[in-house]
C-alpha cells in the first residue's frame, strides 16, 4: 500500500506537466491570464518610462519658463516642434493669444475666456494621454483573481469527476488535479497583484502630474490676464 | 508602447523559463521510514476461557490437542481422535485402555442381549445410538443422548484408568491400537486385544455387583454407554495442527462474543415487527428460552415467559416474539466450536423499547 502510494505520488508534478494535463477551459484561462500579465507589465514599463519623461519635460519647461526668457521667443522655439505637457498648454494658450491679438481683440474678458478654454482642452487631452490604459490595469487587477478562480473551480470540478470515475480517493490521485486547478488561481493572482499596485501608483502619479499642469495653467492664465490688462491699458493711455 | 510590450513579453518568458526550471518539481516529502505496525483487536475472552489441549503435555503459548497421524477429514470437528467421523463422546486423557473398553463393548452387548429382561429397552437404545456412527452433523442434531451418556462413562473411566498402571500388557499395546480405533465395527474389535476385554468385563461385573446386586434392574443409561461401539476417548475426528501442548480436556468459558451476540440479536430484531399503539407494554419483559441444534435450527418449541404488562398485550407479544424467532431460523453466524455455549439460548425481549437482551 505504502509502496503504491509513494510511487503514485512521485508522478510528474512540474509546472509544465501540470499545465499540459489541465483541461481545455483551464488551459484557456491560464493562457488568458498570462496574456493579461504580459499586458500589465507592458503598461507598467510604458507608463514608468512615459511618466519619467513627462516629469523631466515639466522640470525642463519650468526651468526655461521661469528663467526670464521672453514668452514670444519661447513660443517660437516650441511652436514648431511636437510638445507635450506644460509645453503643449503653453503653446495652445500662446496660439490663442496671438490669434486674438493679430486680429485685434476688443474684449479682454472674451480673450481671457478663450485662452482658459484652450488651456483646459489641452490639459484634459494631456491628462487623457497620461491616464490611457490605466483602466485596463484596473480591470485586470479586479477581474484577474476571479478569472483564476473560475479556472480553479472548473479544474477541481473535472478532477472530482475523474475521481468519481476512478472510484479512488487516494490523495495521490486527487492531488495532481487540484494542483493543476490551483495553478489557475496562482496565475490569476500573479497577474492581478502587480496590476492593482501599478494602477494605484500610476493613477496617483497621473493625478500629481495633472495637478502640476493645472497649477501651471492657472499661473500662466494669471500671467496672460495681467498681460491682457497691460496691453489693453496701453492703447487707452496712448489715446489719452 | 510596442517596445514596452516586447520588454514585458521578454520578461515574462524569462520568468516562466526560470519558474519551469527551478520551481518545476517541488521536493518530495521526506516520509520517515516507519514500518507499519499491525494491530489486532483481541477479545478478552481469548484470555479467560479454557482451551482444549493436552493435560500432560508441556505448557506452550497456545494449547493444542494431540495431533493425529491422519490428517483431518472433518471440518469443525469438536472431539479429538483418529476417527473419520466426529463423534460426540467425551474425550478421555488416555487412549489405550479406553480403546480396549470399546473393544469390549460389543462383546458385552452380545452377552447382554440373551438376558431376557431388557430386550425392548436395548432395541430402543440401539436406535438411539445409531446416529452416533453417522457423520458429525447428524450426530449433533441429537444433543440429548450425549448428555445422558456423559455421566455414565465417568465412573467407568476411573477403574479403567487405574488398570493400565497395574497391567504392563495394556501399556504394551499402544502401537497396535490405532488401527482398531479407526474402524469401530463389530467384527474387528472382537479379534484384537482379548485380555483387556476380560478385564473390562470383570470391571463391569464388579461394578454392577457393587451398585446393584440384581442383574435385572441394571441402569438403562449404562447399557446405552456399553452399546456405544465407538471409542469414547478417540471418538472425535479433531486433530491438533501443531505439537500437543498443555490445556484443558475441553474448551470451556467459550461464551459468545459481543459481536456474535449482536449478530444474533440483529437476526431476531429484523423479524420482530413492532405493535405500535398496544397498551400495557410498560415494564413487560418476555423471556424466551429455546434449544438449538448445531445448524442453528430450533429443537422443539420456544418457551416464552412474560412478566409485567397487561394480559392482552402479553398474549399479543408472546405470539409476536414466537413468530420473530421462528422466522429468523436458522440462526446464521453462530460459531460451531462454541456450540456448547449457544445450545440453550435465553433471549429477553423488551417490547416497550423494542430491544432484545
XYZ file of C-alpha atoms in Angstrom:
597
model
C 0.000 0.000 0.000
C 2.674 2.453 1.033
C 4.737 1.498 -1.944
C 1.854 2.111 -4.260
C 1.066 5.457 -2.654
C 4.636 6.694 -2.840
C 5.048 5.540 -6.391
C 1.888 7.353 -7.376
C 2.972 10.498 -5.530
C 6.225 10.733 -7.451
C 4.473 11.257 -10.770
C 5.390 14.305 -12.820
C 4.273 17.430 -10.985
C 6.345 20.030 -12.808
C 4.607 23.246 -13.792
C 4.742 22.302 -17.446
C 3.147 18.903 -16.914
C 0.532 20.489 -14.658
C -0.306 22.916 -17.435
C -0.346 20.254 -20.129
C -2.575 17.948 -18.105
C -5.122 20.667 -17.427
C -8.420 20.676 -19.256
C -9.241 22.874 -22.230
C -11.087 25.552 -20.260
C -8.420 25.718 -17.593
C -5.708 25.988 -20.243
C -7.600 28.807 -21.907
C -7.966 30.613 -18.593
C -4.282 30.192 -17.836
C -3.216 31.456 -21.244
C -5.564 34.419 -20.946
C -4.200 35.291 -17.557
C -0.610 35.011 -18.766
C -1.568 37.356 -21.605
C -3.104 39.728 -19.086
C 0.065 39.606 -17.062
C 2.149 40.402 -20.152
C -0.145 43.328 -20.952
C 0.020 44.585 -17.361
C 3.764 44.624 -17.338
C 3.864 46.199 -20.775
C 1.721 49.012 -19.414
C 3.870 49.255 -16.309
C 7.047 49.582 -18.361
C 5.399 52.014 -20.762
C 3.959 54.215 -18.012
C 7.118 54.232 -15.959
C 9.084 55.408 -18.956
C 6.421 57.901 -20.020
C 5.865 59.455 -16.599
C 9.587 59.805 -16.098
C 9.847 61.528 -19.425
C 6.859 63.795 -18.671
C 8.322 64.785 -15.301
C 11.657 65.601 -16.873
C 9.923 67.677 -19.556
C 7.926 69.534 -16.923
C 11.063 70.294 -14.956
C 12.893 71.448 -18.052
C 9.992 73.595 -19.209
C 9.501 75.184 -15.827
C 13.195 75.954 -15.689
C 13.035 77.604 -19.110
C 9.719 79.339 -18.406
C 10.839 80.917 -15.144
C 14.299 81.777 -16.457
C 13.055 85.201 -17.545
C 13.171 84.299 -21.218
C 10.741 86.174 -23.405
C 7.430 84.311 -23.889
C 7.400 85.200 -27.592
C 10.812 83.646 -28.023
C 9.799 80.559 -26.078
C 6.650 80.256 -28.162
C 8.655 80.494 -31.327
C 11.029 77.710 -30.268
C 8.243 75.438 -29.004
C 5.569 76.009 -31.654
C 7.447 74.322 -34.452
C 8.013 71.046 -32.644
C 5.892 68.342 -31.039
C 5.265 69.363 -27.477
C 3.579 67.670 -24.578
C 2.618 68.522 -21.025
C 3.162 72.101 -19.963
C 4.755 72.928 -23.298
C 1.564 71.967 -25.086
C -0.546 74.021 -22.683
C 1.757 76.998 -23.130
C 1.724 76.695 -26.917
C -2.089 76.404 -27.068
C -2.525 79.440 -24.842
C 0.009 81.485 -26.772
C -1.573 80.435 -30.069
C -4.949 81.656 -28.900
C -3.329 84.877 -27.599
C -1.599 85.503 -30.890
C -4.710 84.808 -32.945
C -6.758 87.170 -30.854
C -4.206 89.993 -30.943
C -3.341 89.597 -34.619
C -6.970 90.257 -35.431
C -7.145 92.932 -32.774
C -9.036 91.797 -29.729
C -11.645 94.092 -28.373
C -12.871 92.425 -25.244
C -10.290 91.459 -22.601
C -12.805 89.245 -20.852
C -13.572 87.290 -24.017
C -9.891 86.799 -24.715
C -9.260 85.571 -21.185
C -12.061 83.057 -21.508
C -10.867 81.767 -24.855
C -7.333 81.286 -23.554
C -8.615 79.403 -20.481
C -10.741 77.173 -22.699
C -7.837 76.389 -24.975
C -5.640 75.552 -21.987
C -8.377 73.376 -20.418
C -8.801 71.422 -23.594
C -5.087 70.825 -23.904
C -4.858 69.951 -20.235
C -7.617 67.379 -20.479
C -6.041 65.940 -23.617
C -2.704 65.695 -21.864
C -4.137 64.045 -18.772
C -6.041 61.676 -21.018
C -2.828 60.502 -22.625
C -1.298 60.231 -19.181
C -4.113 58.033 -17.881
C -4.531 55.998 -21.047
C -4.533 52.221 -20.414
C -4.721 52.664 -16.665
C -8.285 51.404 -16.960
C -7.139 48.052 -18.296
C -4.784 47.783 -15.309
C -7.755 48.292 -13.017
C -9.771 45.701 -14.900
C -7.002 43.118 -14.755
C -6.450 43.867 -11.069
C -10.055 43.321 -10.125
C -11.070 40.571 -12.546
C -7.840 38.538 -12.589
C -8.453 36.650 -9.355
C -12.000 35.873 -10.391
C -10.901 34.528 -13.745
C -8.255 32.438 -11.980
C -10.837 31.224 -9.516
C -13.088 30.244 -12.367
C -10.294 28.172 -13.833
C -9.708 26.559 -10.458
C -13.345 25.723 -9.953
C -13.604 24.187 -13.397
C -10.366 22.275 -12.856
C -11.428 20.939 -9.472
C -14.796 20.043 -10.890
C -13.259 17.974 -13.645
C -10.764 16.394 -11.289
C -13.568 15.397 -8.940
C -15.422 13.928 -11.868
C -12.277 11.977 -12.664
C -12.105 10.798 -9.053
C -15.693 9.662 -9.205
C -14.842 7.789 -12.368
C -11.745 6.105 -10.971
C -13.501 5.307 -7.664
C -10.327 6.012 -5.729
C -9.925 8.714 -3.118
C -6.226 8.183 -2.674
C -4.529 11.549 -2.151
C -2.075 10.728 -4.913
C -4.981 10.504 -7.315
C -6.650 13.679 -6.081
C -3.567 15.846 -5.687
C -2.406 16.474 -9.297
C -5.850 17.582 -10.439
C -6.225 20.016 -7.567
C -2.668 21.284 -8.023
C -3.288 21.995 -11.689
C -6.551 23.705 -10.850
C -4.901 25.842 -8.196
C -2.272 26.860 -10.741
C -5.009 28.868 -12.486
C -5.693 30.893 -9.339
C -1.974 31.352 -8.807
C -1.552 32.818 -12.288
C -4.614 34.984 -11.775
C -3.174 36.427 -8.579
C 0.220 36.773 -10.219
C -1.338 38.956 -12.906
C -3.738 40.816 -10.629
C -1.435 41.868 -7.785
C 1.046 43.856 -9.913
C -1.870 45.280 -11.861
C -3.539 46.616 -8.718
C -0.297 48.037 -7.348
C 0.612 49.600 -10.678
C -2.858 51.034 -11.119
C -2.771 52.695 -7.723
C 0.721 54.059 -8.263
C 0.152 55.326 -11.803
C -3.211 56.881 -11.121
C -1.652 58.750 -8.193
C 1.272 59.814 -10.404
C -1.051 60.891 -13.169
C -3.068 62.883 -10.633
C 0.061 64.603 -9.410
C 1.281 65.467 -12.913
C -2.152 66.718 -13.906
C -2.311 68.852 -10.766
C 1.092 70.284 -11.605
C -0.023 71.103 -15.116
C -3.238 72.635 -13.805
C -1.182 74.723 -11.462
C 0.956 75.910 -14.353
C -2.120 76.578 -16.447
C -3.602 78.715 -13.675
C -0.375 80.586 -13.197
C 0.029 81.140 -16.919
C -3.569 82.218 -17.163
C -2.877 84.777 -14.415
C 0.206 86.000 -16.249
C -1.696 86.277 -19.507
C -4.560 88.080 -17.839
C -2.072 90.556 -16.430
C -0.572 90.925 -19.893
C -4.003 91.455 -21.442
C -4.779 94.175 -18.953
C -1.430 95.850 -19.617
C -1.894 95.584 -23.392
C -5.401 96.979 -23.263
C -4.352 99.825 -20.984
C -1.521 100.896 -23.327
C -3.830 101.976 -26.204
C -6.087 103.845 -23.728
C -3.136 105.668 -22.216
C -1.932 106.377 -25.712
C -5.367 107.652 -26.624
C -5.491 109.939 -23.544
C 4.091 51.012 -26.337
C 5.440 48.388 -28.701
C 8.829 48.402 -27.030
C 7.326 48.097 -23.579
C 5.098 45.257 -24.769
C 8.103 43.443 -26.149
C 10.018 44.122 -22.930
C 7.156 42.743 -20.880
C 6.835 39.640 -23.072
C 10.553 39.001 -22.843
C 10.468 39.435 -19.064
C 7.584 37.010 -18.790
C 9.337 34.490 -20.959
C 12.418 34.756 -18.759
C 10.431 34.413 -15.525
C 8.432 31.487 -16.868
C 11.560 29.700 -18.006
C 13.143 30.242 -14.621
C 9.976 29.006 -12.895
C 9.781 25.919 -15.061
C 13.380 25.094 -14.338
C 13.694 25.880 -10.640
C 10.119 25.594 -9.351
C 9.389 22.752 -11.740
C 9.414 19.818 -9.411
C 8.959 20.561 -5.749
C 10.973 18.344 -3.426
C 9.102 15.221 -2.473
C 8.006 14.909 1.088
C 10.533 13.044 3.145
C 8.497 10.225 4.587
C 10.070 8.893 7.741
C 10.980 5.266 7.323
C 8.448 3.903 9.759
C 7.242 0.369 9.416
C 3.533 -0.172 9.567
C 2.599 -1.781 12.854
C -0.096 -4.417 12.629
C -2.687 -4.042 15.349
C -5.030 -6.863 16.249
C -8.215 -6.488 18.196
C -8.109 -9.317 20.700
C -11.323 -10.089 22.558
C -10.816 -10.601 26.258
C -12.494 -13.982 26.139
C -9.446 -15.350 24.381
C -7.552 -14.864 27.601
C -10.165 -16.049 30.057
C -11.517 -19.195 28.540
C -10.001 -22.608 28.964
C -8.754 -24.006 25.754
C -8.617 -27.561 24.714
C -5.202 -29.118 24.856
C -3.330 -31.974 26.396
C -3.116 -32.173 30.160
C 0.199 -33.989 30.260
C 1.957 -32.016 27.608
C 4.351 -29.172 28.476
C 2.978 -25.692 28.540
C 3.048 -23.739 25.340
C 1.700 -20.415 24.268
C -1.296 -21.905 22.566
C -2.916 -25.018 23.986
C -3.119 -27.700 21.391
C -4.583 -31.154 21.268
C -2.620 -34.226 20.333
C -2.017 -34.296 16.634
C -3.357 -37.393 14.988
C -1.403 -39.360 12.470
C -4.020 -38.989 9.838
C -4.943 -35.574 8.520
C -8.269 -34.095 9.408
C -11.113 -35.232 7.307
C -13.855 -33.491 9.178
C -14.038 -29.746 9.316
C -15.077 -28.065 12.526
C -14.736 -31.321 14.395
C -15.073 -30.931 18.114
C -13.594 -34.047 19.612
C -10.099 -35.362 19.417
C -9.407 -38.695 17.879
C -8.432 -40.751 14.915
C -11.862 -41.255 13.532
C -13.009 -40.086 10.185
C -16.251 -39.039 11.779
C -16.591 -36.562 14.599
C -18.353 -38.485 17.311
C -19.710 -36.785 20.330
C -18.334 -38.960 23.008
C -16.385 -37.269 25.739
C -12.640 -37.469 25.186
C -10.504 -39.277 27.704
C -6.959 -38.411 28.523
C -5.575 -41.885 27.994
C -6.431 -43.510 24.710
C -5.157 -47.025 25.181
C -7.299 -48.513 27.918
C -10.396 -46.800 26.627
C -9.727 -48.319 23.296
C -9.816 -51.705 24.892
C -13.014 -50.855 26.545
C -14.585 -50.012 23.275
C -13.458 -53.342 22.009
C -15.159 -54.843 24.967
C -18.415 -53.065 24.470
C -19.754 -55.098 21.576
C -18.887 -58.302 23.292
C -20.764 -57.203 26.291
C -23.827 -56.428 24.302
C -23.769 -59.806 22.756
C -23.774 -61.278 26.154
C -26.272 -58.871 27.475
C -28.744 -59.445 24.723
C -29.589 -63.023 25.574
C -30.671 -61.940 29.026
C -34.424 -61.867 28.999
C -35.175 -58.624 30.852
C -34.430 -55.514 28.763
C -34.797 -56.645 25.197
C -37.139 -53.835 24.397
C -35.039 -51.289 26.136
C -31.983 -52.469 24.290
C -33.570 -52.057 20.954
C -34.541 -48.544 21.892
C -31.073 -47.746 22.971
C -29.600 -49.131 19.816
C -31.815 -46.962 17.697
C -30.741 -44.005 19.711
C -27.120 -44.868 19.383
C -27.094 -45.492 15.691
C -26.863 -41.863 14.728
C -23.643 -41.714 16.694
C -21.822 -43.562 13.956
C -23.196 -41.253 11.310
C -21.410 -38.090 10.160
C -20.770 -35.390 12.706
C -23.502 -33.085 11.584
C -26.126 -35.666 12.027
C -24.865 -36.575 15.403
C -25.043 -33.050 16.586
C -28.726 -32.893 15.859
C -29.363 -35.108 18.823
C -27.712 -33.459 21.723
C -29.833 -35.212 24.309
C -28.337 -38.679 24.123
C -24.944 -37.100 24.528
C -25.903 -35.694 27.849
C -27.266 -38.939 29.010
C -24.180 -40.819 28.023
C -21.819 -38.425 29.675
C -22.295 -39.153 33.309
C -22.087 -42.859 32.872
C -18.683 -43.411 31.314
C -17.077 -41.355 34.014
C -17.466 -43.818 36.838
C -16.176 -46.408 34.477
C -13.245 -44.371 33.460
C -11.691 -44.328 36.842
C -11.194 -48.032 37.245
C -10.087 -48.223 33.646
C -7.500 -45.605 34.200
C -6.135 -47.378 37.197
C -5.793 -50.613 35.360
C -3.076 -49.758 32.889
C -0.797 -48.843 35.774
C -1.228 -52.348 37.186
C -1.005 -54.207 33.930
C 2.053 -53.882 31.790
C 0.149 -55.588 28.985
C -2.077 -52.628 28.468
C 0.907 -50.381 28.116
C 2.487 -52.702 25.619
C -0.475 -52.380 23.337
C -0.476 -48.772 22.167
C 1.255 -49.399 18.846
C -1.405 -51.742 17.682
C -4.190 -49.591 18.960
C -4.755 -47.024 16.260
C -5.927 -49.481 13.624
C -8.917 -50.873 15.502
C -9.814 -47.437 16.733
C -10.275 -46.214 13.244
C -12.891 -48.790 12.452
C -15.407 -49.214 15.189
C -17.032 -52.170 13.537
C -18.367 -55.140 15.325
C -16.063 -57.807 13.939
C -12.612 -56.383 14.310
C -12.575 -55.402 17.956
C -13.517 -58.927 18.801
C -10.319 -60.195 17.188
C -7.935 -57.764 18.774
C -6.882 -57.487 22.393
C -8.693 -60.161 24.147
C -7.175 -59.827 27.551
C -8.400 -56.315 28.232
C -11.872 -57.385 27.312
C -11.953 -59.781 30.117
C -10.755 -57.182 32.481
C -13.366 -54.801 31.370
C -15.972 -57.398 31.714
C -14.736 -58.117 35.170
C -14.819 -54.420 35.936
C -18.321 -54.092 34.840
C -19.383 -57.143 36.679
C -17.747 -55.894 39.814
C -19.306 -52.551 39.348
C -22.683 -53.969 38.792
C -22.335 -56.030 41.844
C -21.359 -53.018 43.787
C -24.128 -50.843 42.524
C -26.939 -53.346 42.474
C -26.989 -56.967 43.423
C -29.746 -57.826 40.997
C -28.810 -58.177 37.361
C -32.366 -57.459 36.399
C -32.533 -53.792 37.479
C -29.474 -52.516 35.642
C -29.216 -48.932 34.559
C -30.520 -48.253 31.070
C -28.076 -45.412 30.612
C -25.245 -47.744 31.401
C -26.405 -50.064 28.706
C -26.517 -47.168 26.356
C -22.915 -46.402 27.168
C -21.997 -50.015 26.660
C -23.828 -50.192 23.402
C -21.868 -47.253 22.199
C -19.449 -49.081 19.987
C -17.311 -46.128 19.324
C -14.349 -45.406 21.431
C -15.111 -42.701 23.971
C -11.609 -41.390 24.141
C -10.780 -41.482 20.486
C -14.209 -40.850 19.227
C -13.640 -37.465 17.692
C -12.086 -36.595 14.408
C -10.467 -33.371 15.581
C -6.741 -33.189 15.344
C -4.195 -30.711 16.587
C -2.302 -28.970 13.880
C 0.773 -28.341 15.986
C 2.630 -30.302 18.640
C 0.392 -31.117 21.571
C 0.546 -28.576 24.346
C -0.843 -28.117 27.809
C -4.522 -27.341 28.028
C -7.859 -28.419 29.391
C -9.588 -31.558 28.239
C -12.387 -29.449 26.877
C -12.697 -25.875 25.833
C -14.826 -24.039 28.341
C -15.772 -20.497 29.071
C -16.250 -20.174 25.392
C -19.067 -17.687 25.558
C -20.360 -15.880 22.549
C -18.557 -12.650 21.881
C -20.417 -9.363 21.821
C -20.279 -9.326 18.045
C -21.784 -12.745 17.746
C -24.488 -11.871 20.235
C -25.192 -8.651 18.381
C -25.443 -10.580 15.140
C -27.905 -12.969 16.727
C -29.916 -10.107 18.162
C -29.935 -8.458 14.786
C -31.324 -11.585 13.154
C -34.196 -11.727 15.622
C -34.784 -7.982 15.625
C -35.076 -7.976 11.857
C -38.040 -10.310 12.030
C -39.646 -8.800 15.085
C -42.360 -6.484 13.971
C -43.496 -3.955 16.488
C -47.022 -3.363 17.543
C -47.257 0.339 17.892
C -50.200 1.502 19.854
C -50.605 -1.509 22.083
C -51.441 -0.513 25.617
C -49.893 -2.142 28.622
C -46.418 -2.768 27.310
C -44.873 -0.837 30.187
C -42.426 -2.947 32.102
C -43.196 -6.071 30.165
C -40.314 -8.465 29.691
C -40.602 -11.623 27.640
C -38.050 -14.264 28.367
C -37.801 -16.782 25.562
C -35.779 -19.913 26.064
C -35.150 -22.402 23.344
C -32.692 -25.028 22.324
C -30.721 -25.008 19.112
C -29.105 -27.737 17.126
C -25.644 -27.182 15.619
C -27.185 -25.934 12.389
C -28.887 -23.110 14.250
C -32.341 -24.633 13.957
C -34.636 -24.753 16.903
C -35.243 -28.007 18.744
C -38.809 -28.161 19.971
C -40.781 -25.031 20.615
C -39.563 -21.783 22.136
C -40.841 -21.279 25.664
C -41.982 -17.777 26.415
C -42.343 -16.384 29.905
C -43.686 -12.947 30.481
C -43.585 -10.547 33.366
C -45.403 -7.256 33.674
C -47.794 -5.712 31.223
C -51.441 -6.345 30.653
C -52.916 -9.712 29.820
C -53.985 -8.903 26.248
C -50.696 -7.233 25.473
C -48.872 -10.252 26.819
C -50.770 -12.590 24.598
C -50.075 -10.448 21.551
C -46.425 -10.088 22.351
C -45.921 -13.789 23.045
C -47.193 -14.532 19.565
C -45.090 -11.789 18.057
C -41.909 -12.912 19.761
C -42.501 -16.528 18.906
C -43.025 -15.614 15.276
C -39.906 -13.475 15.277
C -37.781 -16.354 16.474
C -39.291 -18.920 14.169
C -38.964 -16.563 11.243
C -35.291 -15.926 11.831
C -34.414 -19.622 11.819
C -31.890 -20.978 11.169
C -29.642 -18.570 13.017
C -26.600 -17.712 10.981
C -23.103 -16.914 12.087
C -23.032 -18.880 15.319
C -19.577 -20.419 15.705
C -19.677 -24.191 15.625
C -16.862 -24.572 18.151
C -18.897 -22.694 20.731
C -21.969 -24.807 20.303
C -21.950 -25.647 23.997
C -22.485 -22.030 24.851
C -25.349 -21.365 22.458
C -27.100 -24.696 22.542
C -29.534 -23.333 25.066
C -30.468 -19.762 24.429
C -32.348 -17.376 26.650
C -33.383 -14.172 24.969
C -35.111 -11.286 26.729
C -37.449 -9.093 24.768
C -38.444 -5.673 25.978
C -41.448 -4.620 23.872
C -41.699 -1.108 25.318
C -38.335 -0.183 23.832
C -38.238 -2.848 21.119
C -34.907 -4.078 22.452
C -33.512 -7.557 22.810
C -31.077 -8.571 25.513
